[in-house]
Each structure stands twice: as C-alpha cells, then as structure tokens.
Coordinates of C-alpha atoms in Angstrom, one line a residue:
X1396 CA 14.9 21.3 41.1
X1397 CA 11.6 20.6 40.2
X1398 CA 8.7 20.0 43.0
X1399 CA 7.2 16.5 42.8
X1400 CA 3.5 17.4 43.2
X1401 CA 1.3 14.3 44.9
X1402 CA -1.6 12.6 43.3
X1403 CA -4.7 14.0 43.8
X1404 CA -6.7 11.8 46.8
X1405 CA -9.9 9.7 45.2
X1406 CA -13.1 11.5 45.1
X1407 CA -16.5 10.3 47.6
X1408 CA -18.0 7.4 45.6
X1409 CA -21.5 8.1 44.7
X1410 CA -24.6 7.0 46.5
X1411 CA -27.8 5.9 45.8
X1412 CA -28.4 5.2 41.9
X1413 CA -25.2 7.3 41.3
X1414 CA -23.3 4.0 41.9
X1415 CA -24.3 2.3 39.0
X1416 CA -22.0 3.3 35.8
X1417 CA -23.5 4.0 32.0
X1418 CA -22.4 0.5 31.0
X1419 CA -24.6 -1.2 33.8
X1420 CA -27.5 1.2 33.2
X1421 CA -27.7 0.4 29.4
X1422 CA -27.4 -3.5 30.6
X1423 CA -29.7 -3.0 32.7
X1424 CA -32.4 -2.0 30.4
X1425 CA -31.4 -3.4 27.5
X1426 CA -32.5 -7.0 29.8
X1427 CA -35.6 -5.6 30.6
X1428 CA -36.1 -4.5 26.8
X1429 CA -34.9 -7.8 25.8
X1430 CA -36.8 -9.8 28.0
X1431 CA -40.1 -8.1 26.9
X1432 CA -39.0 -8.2 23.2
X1433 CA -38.4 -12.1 23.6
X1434 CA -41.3 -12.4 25.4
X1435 CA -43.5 -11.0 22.1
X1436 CA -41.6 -12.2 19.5
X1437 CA -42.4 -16.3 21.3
X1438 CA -46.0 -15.0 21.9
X1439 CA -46.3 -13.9 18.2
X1440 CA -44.8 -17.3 17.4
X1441 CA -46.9 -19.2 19.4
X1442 CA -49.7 -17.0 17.7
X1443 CA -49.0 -17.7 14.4
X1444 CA -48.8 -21.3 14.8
X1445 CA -52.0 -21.5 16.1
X1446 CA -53.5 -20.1 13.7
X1447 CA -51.5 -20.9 10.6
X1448 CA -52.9 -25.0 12.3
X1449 CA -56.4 -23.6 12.7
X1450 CA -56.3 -22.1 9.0
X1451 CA -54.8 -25.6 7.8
X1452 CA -57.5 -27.6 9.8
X1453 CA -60.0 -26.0 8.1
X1454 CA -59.0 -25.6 4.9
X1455 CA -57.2 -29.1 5.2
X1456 CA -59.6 -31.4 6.7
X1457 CA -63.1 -29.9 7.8
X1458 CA -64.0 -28.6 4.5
X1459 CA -62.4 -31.4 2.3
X1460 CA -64.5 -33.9 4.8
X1461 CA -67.9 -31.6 4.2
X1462 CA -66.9 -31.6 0.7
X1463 CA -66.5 -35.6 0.4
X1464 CA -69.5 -36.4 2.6
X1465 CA -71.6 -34.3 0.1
X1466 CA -70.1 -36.0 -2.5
X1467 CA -70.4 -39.9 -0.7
X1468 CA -74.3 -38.8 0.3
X1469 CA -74.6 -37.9 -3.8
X1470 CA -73.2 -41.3 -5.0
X1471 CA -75.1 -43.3 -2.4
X1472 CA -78.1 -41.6 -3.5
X1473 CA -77.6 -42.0 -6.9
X1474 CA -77.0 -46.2 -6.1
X1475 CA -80.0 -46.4 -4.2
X1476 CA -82.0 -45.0 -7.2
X1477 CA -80.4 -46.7 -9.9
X1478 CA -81.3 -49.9 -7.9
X1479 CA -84.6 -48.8 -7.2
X1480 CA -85.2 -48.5 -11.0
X1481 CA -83.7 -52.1 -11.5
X1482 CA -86.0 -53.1 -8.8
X1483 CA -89.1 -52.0 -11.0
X1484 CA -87.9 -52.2 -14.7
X1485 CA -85.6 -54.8 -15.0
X1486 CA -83.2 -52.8 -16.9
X1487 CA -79.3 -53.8 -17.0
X1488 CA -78.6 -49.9 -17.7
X1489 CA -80.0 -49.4 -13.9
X1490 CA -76.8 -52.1 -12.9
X1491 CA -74.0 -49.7 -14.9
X1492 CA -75.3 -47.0 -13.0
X1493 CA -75.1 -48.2 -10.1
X1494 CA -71.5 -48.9 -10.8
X1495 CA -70.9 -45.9 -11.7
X1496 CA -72.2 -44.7 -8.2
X1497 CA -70.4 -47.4 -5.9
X1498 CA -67.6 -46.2 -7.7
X1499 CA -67.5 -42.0 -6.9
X1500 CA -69.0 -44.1 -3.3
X1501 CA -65.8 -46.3 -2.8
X1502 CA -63.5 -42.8 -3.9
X1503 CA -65.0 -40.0 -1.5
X1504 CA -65.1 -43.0 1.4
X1505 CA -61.2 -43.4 0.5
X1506 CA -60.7 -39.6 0.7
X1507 CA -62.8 -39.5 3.8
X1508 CA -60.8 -42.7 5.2
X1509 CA -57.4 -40.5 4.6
X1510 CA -58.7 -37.6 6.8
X1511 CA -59.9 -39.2 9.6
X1512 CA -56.1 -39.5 11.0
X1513 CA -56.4 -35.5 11.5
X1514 CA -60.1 -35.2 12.3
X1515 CA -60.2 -38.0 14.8
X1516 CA -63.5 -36.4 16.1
X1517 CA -65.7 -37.6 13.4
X1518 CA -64.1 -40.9 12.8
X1519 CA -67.2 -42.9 14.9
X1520 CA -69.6 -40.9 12.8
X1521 CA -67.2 -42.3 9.8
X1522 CA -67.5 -45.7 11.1
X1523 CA -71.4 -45.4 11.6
X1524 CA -72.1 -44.3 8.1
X1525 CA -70.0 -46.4 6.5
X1526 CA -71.2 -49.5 8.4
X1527 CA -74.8 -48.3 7.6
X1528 CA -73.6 -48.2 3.8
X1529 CA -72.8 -51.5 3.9
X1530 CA -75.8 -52.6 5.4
X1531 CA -78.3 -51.5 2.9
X1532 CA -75.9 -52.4 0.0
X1533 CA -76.3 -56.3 1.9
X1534 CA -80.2 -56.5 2.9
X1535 CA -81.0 -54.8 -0.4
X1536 CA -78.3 -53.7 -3.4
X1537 CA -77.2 -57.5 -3.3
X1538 CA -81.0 -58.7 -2.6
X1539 CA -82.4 -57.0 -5.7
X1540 CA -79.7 -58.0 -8.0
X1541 CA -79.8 -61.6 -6.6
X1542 CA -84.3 -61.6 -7.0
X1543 CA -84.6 -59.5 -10.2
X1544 CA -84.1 -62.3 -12.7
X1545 CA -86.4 -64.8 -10.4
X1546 CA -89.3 -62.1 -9.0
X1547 CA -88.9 -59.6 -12.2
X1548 CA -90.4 -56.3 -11.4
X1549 CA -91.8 -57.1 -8.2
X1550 CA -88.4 -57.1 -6.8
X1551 CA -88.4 -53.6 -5.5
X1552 CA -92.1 -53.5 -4.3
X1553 CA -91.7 -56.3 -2.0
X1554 CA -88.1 -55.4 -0.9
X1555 CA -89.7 -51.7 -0.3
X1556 CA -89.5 -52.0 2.8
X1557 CA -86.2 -53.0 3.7
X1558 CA -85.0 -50.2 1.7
X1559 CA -86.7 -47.6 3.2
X1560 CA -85.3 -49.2 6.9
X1561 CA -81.5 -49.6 5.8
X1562 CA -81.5 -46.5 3.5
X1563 CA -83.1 -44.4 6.7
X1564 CA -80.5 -45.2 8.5
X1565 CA -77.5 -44.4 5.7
X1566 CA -79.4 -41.1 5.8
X1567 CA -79.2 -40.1 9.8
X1568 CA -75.7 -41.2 9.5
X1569 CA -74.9 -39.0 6.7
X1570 CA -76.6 -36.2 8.7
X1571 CA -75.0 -37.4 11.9
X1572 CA -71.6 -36.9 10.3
X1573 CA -72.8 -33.6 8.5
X1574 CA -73.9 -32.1 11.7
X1575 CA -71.0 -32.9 13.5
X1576 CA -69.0 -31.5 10.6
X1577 CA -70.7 -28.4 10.7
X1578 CA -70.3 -28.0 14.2
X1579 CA -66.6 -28.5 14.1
X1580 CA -66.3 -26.3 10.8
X1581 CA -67.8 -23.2 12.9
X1582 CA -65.5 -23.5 16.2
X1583 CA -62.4 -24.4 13.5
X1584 CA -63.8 -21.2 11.5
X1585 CA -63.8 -19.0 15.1
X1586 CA -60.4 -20.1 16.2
X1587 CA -59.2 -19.0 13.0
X1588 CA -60.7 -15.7 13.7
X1589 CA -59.7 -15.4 17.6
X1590 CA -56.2 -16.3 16.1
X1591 CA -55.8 -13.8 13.8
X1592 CA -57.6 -11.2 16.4
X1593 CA -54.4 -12.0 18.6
X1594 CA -51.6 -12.2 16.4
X1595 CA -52.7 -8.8 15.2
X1596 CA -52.9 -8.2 19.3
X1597 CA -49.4 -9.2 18.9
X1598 CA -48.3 -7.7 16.4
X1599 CA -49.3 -4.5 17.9
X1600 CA -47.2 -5.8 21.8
X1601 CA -44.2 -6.1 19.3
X1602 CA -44.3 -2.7 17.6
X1603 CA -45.1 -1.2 21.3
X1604 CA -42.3 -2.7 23.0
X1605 CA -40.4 -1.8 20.1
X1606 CA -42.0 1.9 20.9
X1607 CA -40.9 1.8 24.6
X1608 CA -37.4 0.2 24.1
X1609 CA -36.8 3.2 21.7
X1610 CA -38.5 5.5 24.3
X1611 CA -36.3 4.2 27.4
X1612 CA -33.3 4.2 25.4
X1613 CA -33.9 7.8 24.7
X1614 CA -35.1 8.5 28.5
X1615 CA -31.9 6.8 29.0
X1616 CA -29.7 8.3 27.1
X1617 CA -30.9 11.7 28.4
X1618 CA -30.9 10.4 31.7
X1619 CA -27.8 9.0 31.9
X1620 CA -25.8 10.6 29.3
X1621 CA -27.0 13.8 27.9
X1622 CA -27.9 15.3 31.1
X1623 CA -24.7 14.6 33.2
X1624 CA -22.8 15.6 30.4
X1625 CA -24.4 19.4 30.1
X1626 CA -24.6 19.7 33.6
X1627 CA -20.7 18.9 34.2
X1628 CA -20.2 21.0 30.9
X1629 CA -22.1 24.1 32.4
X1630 CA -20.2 23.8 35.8
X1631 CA -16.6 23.9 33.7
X1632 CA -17.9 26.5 31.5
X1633 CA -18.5 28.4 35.0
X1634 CA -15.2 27.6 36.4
X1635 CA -13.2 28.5 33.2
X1636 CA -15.3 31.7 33.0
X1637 CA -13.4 32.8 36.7
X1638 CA -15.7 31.5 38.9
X1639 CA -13.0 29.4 40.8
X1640 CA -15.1 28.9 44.0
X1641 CA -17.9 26.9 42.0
X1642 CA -18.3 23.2 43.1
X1643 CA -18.4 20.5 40.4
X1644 CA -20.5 18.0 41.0
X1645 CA -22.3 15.4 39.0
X1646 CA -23.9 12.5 40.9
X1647 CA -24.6 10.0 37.7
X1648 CA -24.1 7.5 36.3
X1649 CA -21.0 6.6 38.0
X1650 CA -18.5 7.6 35.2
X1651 CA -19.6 11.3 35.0
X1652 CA -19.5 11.0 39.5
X1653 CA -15.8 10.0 39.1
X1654 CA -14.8 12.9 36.6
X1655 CA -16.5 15.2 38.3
X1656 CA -14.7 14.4 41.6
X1657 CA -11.4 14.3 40.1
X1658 CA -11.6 17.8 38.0
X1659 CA -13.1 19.1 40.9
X1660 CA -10.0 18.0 43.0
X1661 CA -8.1 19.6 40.2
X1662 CA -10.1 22.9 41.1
X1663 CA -9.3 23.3 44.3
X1664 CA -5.6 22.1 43.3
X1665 CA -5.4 25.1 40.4
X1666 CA -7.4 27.3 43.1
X1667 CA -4.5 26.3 46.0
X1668 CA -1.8 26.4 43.5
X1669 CA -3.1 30.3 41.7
X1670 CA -3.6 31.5 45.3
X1671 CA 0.2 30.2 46.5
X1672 CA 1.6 31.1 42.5
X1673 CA -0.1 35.1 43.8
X1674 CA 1.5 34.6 47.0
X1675 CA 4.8 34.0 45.2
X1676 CA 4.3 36.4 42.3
X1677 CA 4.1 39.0 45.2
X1678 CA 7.1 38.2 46.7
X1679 CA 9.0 37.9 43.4
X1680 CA 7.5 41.8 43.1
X1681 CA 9.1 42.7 46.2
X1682 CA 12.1 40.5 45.7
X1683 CA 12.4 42.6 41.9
X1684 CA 11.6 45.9 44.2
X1685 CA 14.4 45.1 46.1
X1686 CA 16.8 43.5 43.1
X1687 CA 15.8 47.0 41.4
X1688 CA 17.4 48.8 44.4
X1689 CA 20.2 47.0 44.9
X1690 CA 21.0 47.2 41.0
X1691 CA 20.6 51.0 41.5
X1692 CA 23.3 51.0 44.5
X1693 CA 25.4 48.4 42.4
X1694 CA 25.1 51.0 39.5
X1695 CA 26.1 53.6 41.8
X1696 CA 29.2 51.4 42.6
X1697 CA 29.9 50.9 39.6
X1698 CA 30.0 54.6 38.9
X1699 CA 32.1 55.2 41.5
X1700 CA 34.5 52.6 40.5
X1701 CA 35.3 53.8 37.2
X1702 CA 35.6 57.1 38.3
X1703 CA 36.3 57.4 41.9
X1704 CA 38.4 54.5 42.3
X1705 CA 40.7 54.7 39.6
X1706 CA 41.5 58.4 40.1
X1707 CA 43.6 57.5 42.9
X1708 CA 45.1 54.7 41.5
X1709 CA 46.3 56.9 38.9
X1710 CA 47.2 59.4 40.9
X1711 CA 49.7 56.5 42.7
X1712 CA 50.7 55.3 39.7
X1713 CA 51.9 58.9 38.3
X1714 CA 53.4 60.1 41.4
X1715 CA 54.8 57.0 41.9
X1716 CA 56.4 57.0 38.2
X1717 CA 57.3 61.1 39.0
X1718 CA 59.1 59.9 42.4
X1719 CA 61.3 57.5 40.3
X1720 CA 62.2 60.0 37.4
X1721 CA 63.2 63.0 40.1
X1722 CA 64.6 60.7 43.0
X1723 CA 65.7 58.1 41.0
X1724 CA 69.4 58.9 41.3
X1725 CA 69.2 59.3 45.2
X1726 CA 67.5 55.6 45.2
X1727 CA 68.6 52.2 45.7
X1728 CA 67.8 49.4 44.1
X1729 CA 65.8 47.9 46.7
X1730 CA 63.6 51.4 46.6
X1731 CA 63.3 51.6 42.8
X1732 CA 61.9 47.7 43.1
X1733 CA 59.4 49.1 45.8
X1734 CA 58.1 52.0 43.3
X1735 CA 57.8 48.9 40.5
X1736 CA 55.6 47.0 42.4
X1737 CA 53.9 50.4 43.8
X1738 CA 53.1 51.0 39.6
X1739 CA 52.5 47.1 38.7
X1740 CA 49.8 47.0 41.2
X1741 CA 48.0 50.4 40.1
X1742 CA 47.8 49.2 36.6
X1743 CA 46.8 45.6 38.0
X1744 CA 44.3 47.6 40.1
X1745 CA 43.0 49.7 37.0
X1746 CA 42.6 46.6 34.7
X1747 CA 40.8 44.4 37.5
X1748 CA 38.5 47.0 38.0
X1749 CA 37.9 47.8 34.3
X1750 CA 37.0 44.3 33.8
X1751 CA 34.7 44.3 36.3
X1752 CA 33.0 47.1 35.1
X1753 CA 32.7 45.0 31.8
X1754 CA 31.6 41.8 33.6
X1755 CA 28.7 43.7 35.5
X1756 CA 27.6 45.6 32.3
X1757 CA 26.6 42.3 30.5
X1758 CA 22.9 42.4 29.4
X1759 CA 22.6 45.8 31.5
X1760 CA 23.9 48.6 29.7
X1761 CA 24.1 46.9 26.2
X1762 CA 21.5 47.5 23.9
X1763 CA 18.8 44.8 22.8
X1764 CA 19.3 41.7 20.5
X1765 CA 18.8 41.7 16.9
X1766 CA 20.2 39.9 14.1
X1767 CA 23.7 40.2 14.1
X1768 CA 25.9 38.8 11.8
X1769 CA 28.9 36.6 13.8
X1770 CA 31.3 37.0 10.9
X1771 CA 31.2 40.8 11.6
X1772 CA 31.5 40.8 15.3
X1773 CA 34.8 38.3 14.8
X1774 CA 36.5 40.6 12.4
X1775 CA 35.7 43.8 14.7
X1776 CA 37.3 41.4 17.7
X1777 CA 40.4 41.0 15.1
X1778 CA 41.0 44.1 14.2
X1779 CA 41.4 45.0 17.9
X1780 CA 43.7 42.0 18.4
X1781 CA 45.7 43.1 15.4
X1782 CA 49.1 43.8 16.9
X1783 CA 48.7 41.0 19.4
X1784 CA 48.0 38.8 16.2
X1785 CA 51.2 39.9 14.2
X1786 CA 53.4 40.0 17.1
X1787 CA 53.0 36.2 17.8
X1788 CA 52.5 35.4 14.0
X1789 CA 49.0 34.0 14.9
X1790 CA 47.0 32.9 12.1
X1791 CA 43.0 32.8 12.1
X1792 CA 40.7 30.7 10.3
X1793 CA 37.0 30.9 10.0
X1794 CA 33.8 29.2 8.1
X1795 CA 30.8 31.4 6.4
X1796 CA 29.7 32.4 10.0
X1797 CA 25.6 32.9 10.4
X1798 CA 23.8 35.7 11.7
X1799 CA 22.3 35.3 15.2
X1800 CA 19.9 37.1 17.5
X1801 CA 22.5 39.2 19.7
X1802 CA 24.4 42.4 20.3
X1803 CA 27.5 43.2 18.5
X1804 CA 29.4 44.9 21.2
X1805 CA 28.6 41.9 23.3
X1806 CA 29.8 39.4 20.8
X1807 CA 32.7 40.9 20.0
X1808 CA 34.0 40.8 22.9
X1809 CA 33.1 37.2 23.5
X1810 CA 35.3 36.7 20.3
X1811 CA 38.0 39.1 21.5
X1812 CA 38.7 37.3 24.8
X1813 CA 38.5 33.5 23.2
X1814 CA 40.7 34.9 20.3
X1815 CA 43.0 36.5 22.9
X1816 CA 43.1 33.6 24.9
X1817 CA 44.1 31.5 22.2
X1818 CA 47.2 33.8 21.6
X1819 CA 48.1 34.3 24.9
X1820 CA 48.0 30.5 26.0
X1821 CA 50.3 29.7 22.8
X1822 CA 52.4 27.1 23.0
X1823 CA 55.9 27.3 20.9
X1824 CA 54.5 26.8 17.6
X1825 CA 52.9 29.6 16.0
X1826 CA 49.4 30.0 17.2
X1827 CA 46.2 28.9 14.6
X1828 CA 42.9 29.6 15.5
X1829 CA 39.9 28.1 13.6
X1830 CA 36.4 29.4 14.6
X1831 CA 33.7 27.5 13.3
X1832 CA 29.6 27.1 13.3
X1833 CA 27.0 24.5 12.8
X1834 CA 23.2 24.0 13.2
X1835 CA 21.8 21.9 15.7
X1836 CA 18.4 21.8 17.1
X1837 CA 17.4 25.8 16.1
X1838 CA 20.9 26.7 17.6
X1839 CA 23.9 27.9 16.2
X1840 CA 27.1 25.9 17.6
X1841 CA 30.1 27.5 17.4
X1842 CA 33.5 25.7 17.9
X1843 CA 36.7 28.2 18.9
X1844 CA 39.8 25.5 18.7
X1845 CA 43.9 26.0 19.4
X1846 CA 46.8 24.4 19.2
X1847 CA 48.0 26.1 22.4
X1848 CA 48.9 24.8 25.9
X1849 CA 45.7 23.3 26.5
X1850 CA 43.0 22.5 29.6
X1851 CA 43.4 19.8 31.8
X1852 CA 39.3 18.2 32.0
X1853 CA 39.3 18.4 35.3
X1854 CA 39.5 22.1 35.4
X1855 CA 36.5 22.9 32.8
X1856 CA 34.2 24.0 35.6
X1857 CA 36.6 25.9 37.6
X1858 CA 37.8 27.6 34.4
X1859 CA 34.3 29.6 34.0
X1860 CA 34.4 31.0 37.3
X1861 CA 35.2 34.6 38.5
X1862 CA 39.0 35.0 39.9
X1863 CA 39.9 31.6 38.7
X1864 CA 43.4 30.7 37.8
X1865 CA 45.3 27.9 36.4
X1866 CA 48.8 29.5 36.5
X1867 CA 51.5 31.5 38.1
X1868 CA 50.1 35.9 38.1
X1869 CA 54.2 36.2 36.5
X1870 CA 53.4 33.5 34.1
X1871 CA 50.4 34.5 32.2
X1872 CA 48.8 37.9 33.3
X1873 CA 45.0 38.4 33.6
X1874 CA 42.5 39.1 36.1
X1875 CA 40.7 35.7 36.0
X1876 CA 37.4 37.0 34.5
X1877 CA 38.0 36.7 30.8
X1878 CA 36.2 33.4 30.5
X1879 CA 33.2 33.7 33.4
X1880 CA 32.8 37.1 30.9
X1881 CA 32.7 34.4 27.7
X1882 CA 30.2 32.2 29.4
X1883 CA 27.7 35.5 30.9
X1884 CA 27.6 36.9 27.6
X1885 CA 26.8 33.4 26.0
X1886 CA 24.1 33.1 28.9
X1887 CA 22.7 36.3 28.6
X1888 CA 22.0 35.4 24.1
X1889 CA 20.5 32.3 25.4
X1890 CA 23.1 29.8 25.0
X1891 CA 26.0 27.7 27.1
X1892 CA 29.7 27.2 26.6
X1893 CA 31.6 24.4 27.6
X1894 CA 35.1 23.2 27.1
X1895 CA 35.6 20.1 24.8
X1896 CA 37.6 17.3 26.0
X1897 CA 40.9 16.7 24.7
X1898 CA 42.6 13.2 25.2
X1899 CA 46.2 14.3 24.2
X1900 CA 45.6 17.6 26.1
X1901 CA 47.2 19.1 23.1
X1902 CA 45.0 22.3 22.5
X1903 CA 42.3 23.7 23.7
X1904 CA 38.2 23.7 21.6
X1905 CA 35.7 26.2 23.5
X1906 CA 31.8 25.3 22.1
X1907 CA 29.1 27.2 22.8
X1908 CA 25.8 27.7 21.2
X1909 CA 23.5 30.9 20.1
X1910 CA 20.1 31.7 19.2
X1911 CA 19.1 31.3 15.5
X1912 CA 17.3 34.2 13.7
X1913 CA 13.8 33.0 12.6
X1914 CA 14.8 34.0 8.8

C-alpha cells in the first residue's frame, strides 16, 4: 500500500520589491514609457502644427500682402503719373493709361482685400491706404479729367498742389502698411525658425525616450528576468551537483520568489526523504544480513531433510514391510492393517517432504533465466507423465508455443503439475488437455484447460495456497502444494496465475502469463 505523501506547505511571500510579479513590473514601466512617449509624440504634434501655421502664414499671407502692396504702390504710381501728364499735355493716351493703372490698382486691392481675413493685424493700415487712394483719385484723378477740356494744360499746375497733399498721404499709407508688413514678416519669419529649432528639440525627446524605453526594458529584463533566472539556475546547478544542504533562494520578481520557495521545499523534502530512504536502505541491509542467515539455516534444513529425515522414514518403511513378510503368518488382520498404515504414512512422509524440498528450491537453486522455448519444456513435462497419460487415455493438445525468458527445469515442472492435475482430477470421460498462448501487453498468456471435475470460484484463492485441499486424502492423493508450486514458479519468471471462471463448473482453465523475450 502506497504512502500518501502531503502537499508541500506555501513558501514566505516576498517582501519589499520582491512582491511585485514580472507581469506588474513590465506594466509598470511600460506606463511610465508610455506616458513619456505620449507625452512627445503630442509635443512633436503640437510642434509641427505651429510651425507647419507659421510656415503657411508666411508664405500664405505676409509675403503675398508685401507682394501686392508693391504691386498696388506700382499701379498707383503709375495713375498718378499718367494723370499728371494729362494734366500738362492734354493727351487722351495719358487717360488709357491711367486705366490701365486703376485696373492692376482695383486687382492687387482685391487680392489684398482677400488676405486681410488671415492678417487681421494690417487690416486698419488696409483701410487707411485704401481710403487715402480714394481720396486723391476724388480731389484730383476726377478734378483733372473734369478741368482738362475747360483749363487745358494748366490743369495740373494749378491742381499741383492738391496732388502733392492727397498723393503724400497715399504714400505714408503705403509705407504705413509696408512697415508694418515688414515688421510682421520678420517675427512670422523667427517663429518659423524657433519652430523648426523645437520640433527638431523634439524630434531628438522622441528618439531619446525611445533610447531609454529600450534601455529600461533591457535594465528590466536583466533585472527582473535574466538575473533571477541565472541565479536560481546556479543554486540548482549546486544542489543537483550534491550539495543538498544549499538554500534556494531568489527574492524577485514574485514568480521566480514562488518557485524558488517551492523547489526549495522540494529540497529539504528529497533531503528528508534520501536521509529516511538511507535509513531504510540500512535496515533493508540488515534485514538481507539476517534473511541471508536464515536462508543459510533454512538451506541447512533443507539438507537435513532430504537426507536426515528420510533415512528414517525409510528405514520404518523397510522394516516395517520386512516385519510383514517374516511375521506375517503369526499376524492378525488388525496388525497387518497397523503395518499398512505404518508404510502409507512413510511414503506420505517421504513425498511431503520431497515436495517441499521442491517448493523451497524455486528461484534458489535453479539456474538463471534465458530464453527458453515453452514448447520444449511441455514435451519434457509429457514425457514424464507418459504412463500416467496412456493409462487414463489422456489426450494433449497444444498451439506453436513461444519462447520466453525462464528456466527449463522450472517450467517443466510448472507444466508437469497442471498437466498432472488435469489427469488426476478426470472426470469419467477421457481426459483432453489443450495448452495454449497469446500476446498481450509484452506478456505471453498461456491458457492450460480440462474437461475434468472442475473448481468451484469460490475456492480459486484457497486453491494456490500451501496444504490446501478440496477433497477427501483417500479420494485424490497429494500433498496440497502442487498448485502454490505452479503459482511460485510463475511468480518467480515474473508473471501470475489465476483460475478462470467457469459457469457450468464443467472443467477446469488455469491462465497465467510470462515474460516475453526481447527478440
């Protein structure tokens, strides 16, 4: 019966950061690393959209405005000096020109008009120049055209003056607005460069964080993984190299902690179990000491028994048979009965102790196992059962038999006594053996079956044992140890034998199994 051996008791938890496991130390920094990566990546967003607006306000609005208040200041020049020349000459070619100007005028102040929604800072200095523009076009565009054909060429002279105030003040609104322009072209012009100065600053925190979350990681990995691991492989290493007494012990994470705990436990378990396994192995040697002794006084016995024993047994036997043969004529009936059960028990005597001499040489005195063929060992038990065979007009049947790992002598005689048994259990039809074998599960299963009286099932326990009898001494003869012989010589080549159960009752089928060869 096997012994139930109790769980092993829960290693200390850890302490301190030993407590935490690998899964919440790789959460743990993979937040932080996250965290900081988030952090950058909205940063280098926030970055690039500053700049990417800076770059589009400048290149969008502040240098299309300078571009069209050049060209406005062009055309406005070019009207105020085609009209000057109609002023003085007369000429309609001046008008056409002037056209032309109000024109390229009326299209940069449309262009200018659709910035100012983005560039709301220059939209009073819009307003300004444009109003001014309008001005001198009313006191003097629109005064020459209307005096010309009256005043002639005088026109401009006496209008020289008005011109000179209105246009003045087209011109510090055109370098009002310019100014300003320039002003807000050169802080557009440095955030674009501050921007770009940061999201390269960025750009650098990105690849850095990347750089220390690929750094911690690693740190980690060692840390947390790499390290516990060799450590608790350099401890077992130590303990599988002999050193028993060695403690294992691995305080993190809190994974490695727990395995530690628990193959330690399993240590001290091996360590407890080795120590009470020595303890045991010792007393098994002194136990096999004394078994060795004892088998030496039982060999000893059974010298004496074969030789000690039976020589008075036949000496009662004899002198018993010579008492009968000299005095048998002085004798009564009663007397010769006396000397018949003097000689029945000698020979009972003799063949009890023979066959315990056979029963305590199984495995002992016997030879080795090797491959033996079955068939073999059958005929040899045959051939010694020959004239009990004939006699009772037995027949015996067999299949191809295989060769097993066993001893001959042994084997025959496990045949001999089934075979016998078989016979001498008959009932009154002529006895028929049949002895067959089949694999199963690397074993050899034999089958020995009879038509005799058969085995109740309730006996097919007692039937193996020493001594045991089912019938009447007068009835059949026998010692009782035919069959506990069958099944020590089965148990010594490995195997078992068991009695099959018969419904009917009507014969009897002895299985047992032997060890295969490995060819």
């Amino acid at each position: 019966m096997s012994r139930t051996i109790s769980p092993l008791a829960p290693p200390k938890p850890p302490r301190g950061l030993g407590r935490l496991p690998a899964g919440r130390w790789f959460l743990l920094v993979g937040a932080i690393v996250t965290l900081l990566f988030a952090a950058s990546i909205a940063f280098t967003l926030t970055t690039m959209n500053d700049t990417r607006e800076a770059r589009a306000t400048l290149i969008e609005v502040i240098d299309p405005l300078v571009l069209h208040t050049l060209e406005m200041s062009t055309s406005v020049s070019n009207e105020e000096s085609a009209m000057r020349g109609y002023g003085r000459t007369n000429e309609a070619f001046y008008l056409q020109d002037y056209d032309t100007a109000e024109k390229s005028s009326a299209t940069a102040r449309a262009k200018i008009e659709a910035l100012l929604p983005r560039a709301p800072e220059v939209r009073d200095d819009s307003d300004r120049l444009f109003a001014a523009i309008e001005n001198w076009r009313r006191v003097y565009a629109e005064e020459i055209v209307r005096q010309v054909p009256e005043t002639g060429k005088d026109t401009a002279s006496n209008l020289a003056s008005v011109n000179n105030e209105a246009f003045g003040a087209v011109r510090g609104a055109l370098a009002a607005q310019q100014g300003h322009l320039t002003l807000l072209h050169g802080d557009a012009a440095t955030r674009l460069e501050r921007g770009w100065d940061v999201f390269y600053a960025a750009l650098g925190t990105l690849a850095l964080v990347l750089l220390l979350a690929a750094v911690a990681f690693t740190l980690l990995v060692r840390y947390v993984v790499l390290r516990p691991v060799a450590a608790l492989q350099a401890q077992v290493r130590k303990v599988a190299a002999g050193d028993f007494d060695s403690v294992l012990n691995v305080s993190r994470p809190a994974e490695m902690a727990e395995l530690s705990g628990h193959v330690d436990a399993m240590r001290r378990r091996v360590l407890r179990e080795w120590r009470a396994t020595q303890k045991a192995q010792q007393a098994l040697a002194d136990q096999a000491a004394e078994l060795k002794r004892s088998n030496s006084e039982l060999e000893q016995f059974a010298y004496v028994a074969s030789h000690d024993l039976q020589e008075p047994l036949r000496k009662v036997s004899s002198f018993s048979q010579m008492l009968e043969q000299r005095y048998g004529d002085q004798l009564d009936d009663r007397a010769k009965q006396y000397i018949k059960f003097a000689v029945d028990g000698a020979k009972r005597m003799q063949l009890l102790i023979n066959d315990l001499l056979d029963f305590s040489r199984v495995g002992r005195v016997t030879g080795d196992r090797v491959p033996t063929s079955t068939a073999d060992a059958l005929q040899t038990a045959l051939d010694n059962l020959a004239v009990r065979i004939e006699d009772n007009g037995a027949t015996v049947v067999h299949d191809d038999l295989p060769t097993v790992s066993g001893n001959k002598l042994l084997l025959t005689q496990l045949f001999q006594n089934l075979v016998g048994n078989a016979i001498k259990f008959r009932s009154e039809e002529p006895p028929k053996i049949v002895v067959t074998a089949e694999r199963k599960d690397g074993m050899w299963e034999f089958a020995c079956s009879d038509n005799g009286i058969g085995v109740d099932a309730k006996y097919a326990d007692r039937i193996f044992l020493i001594f045991q009898r089912l019938h009447p001494r007068d009835v059949y003869p026998g010692t009782g140890i035919g069959l506990a012989l069958c099944r020590k010589i089965v148990e010594y080549h490995g195997g078992r034998i068991w009695l099959e159960e018969s419904p009917d009752h009507k014969g009897t089928t002895f299985r047992f199994t032997l060890e295969a060869t490995d060819e």
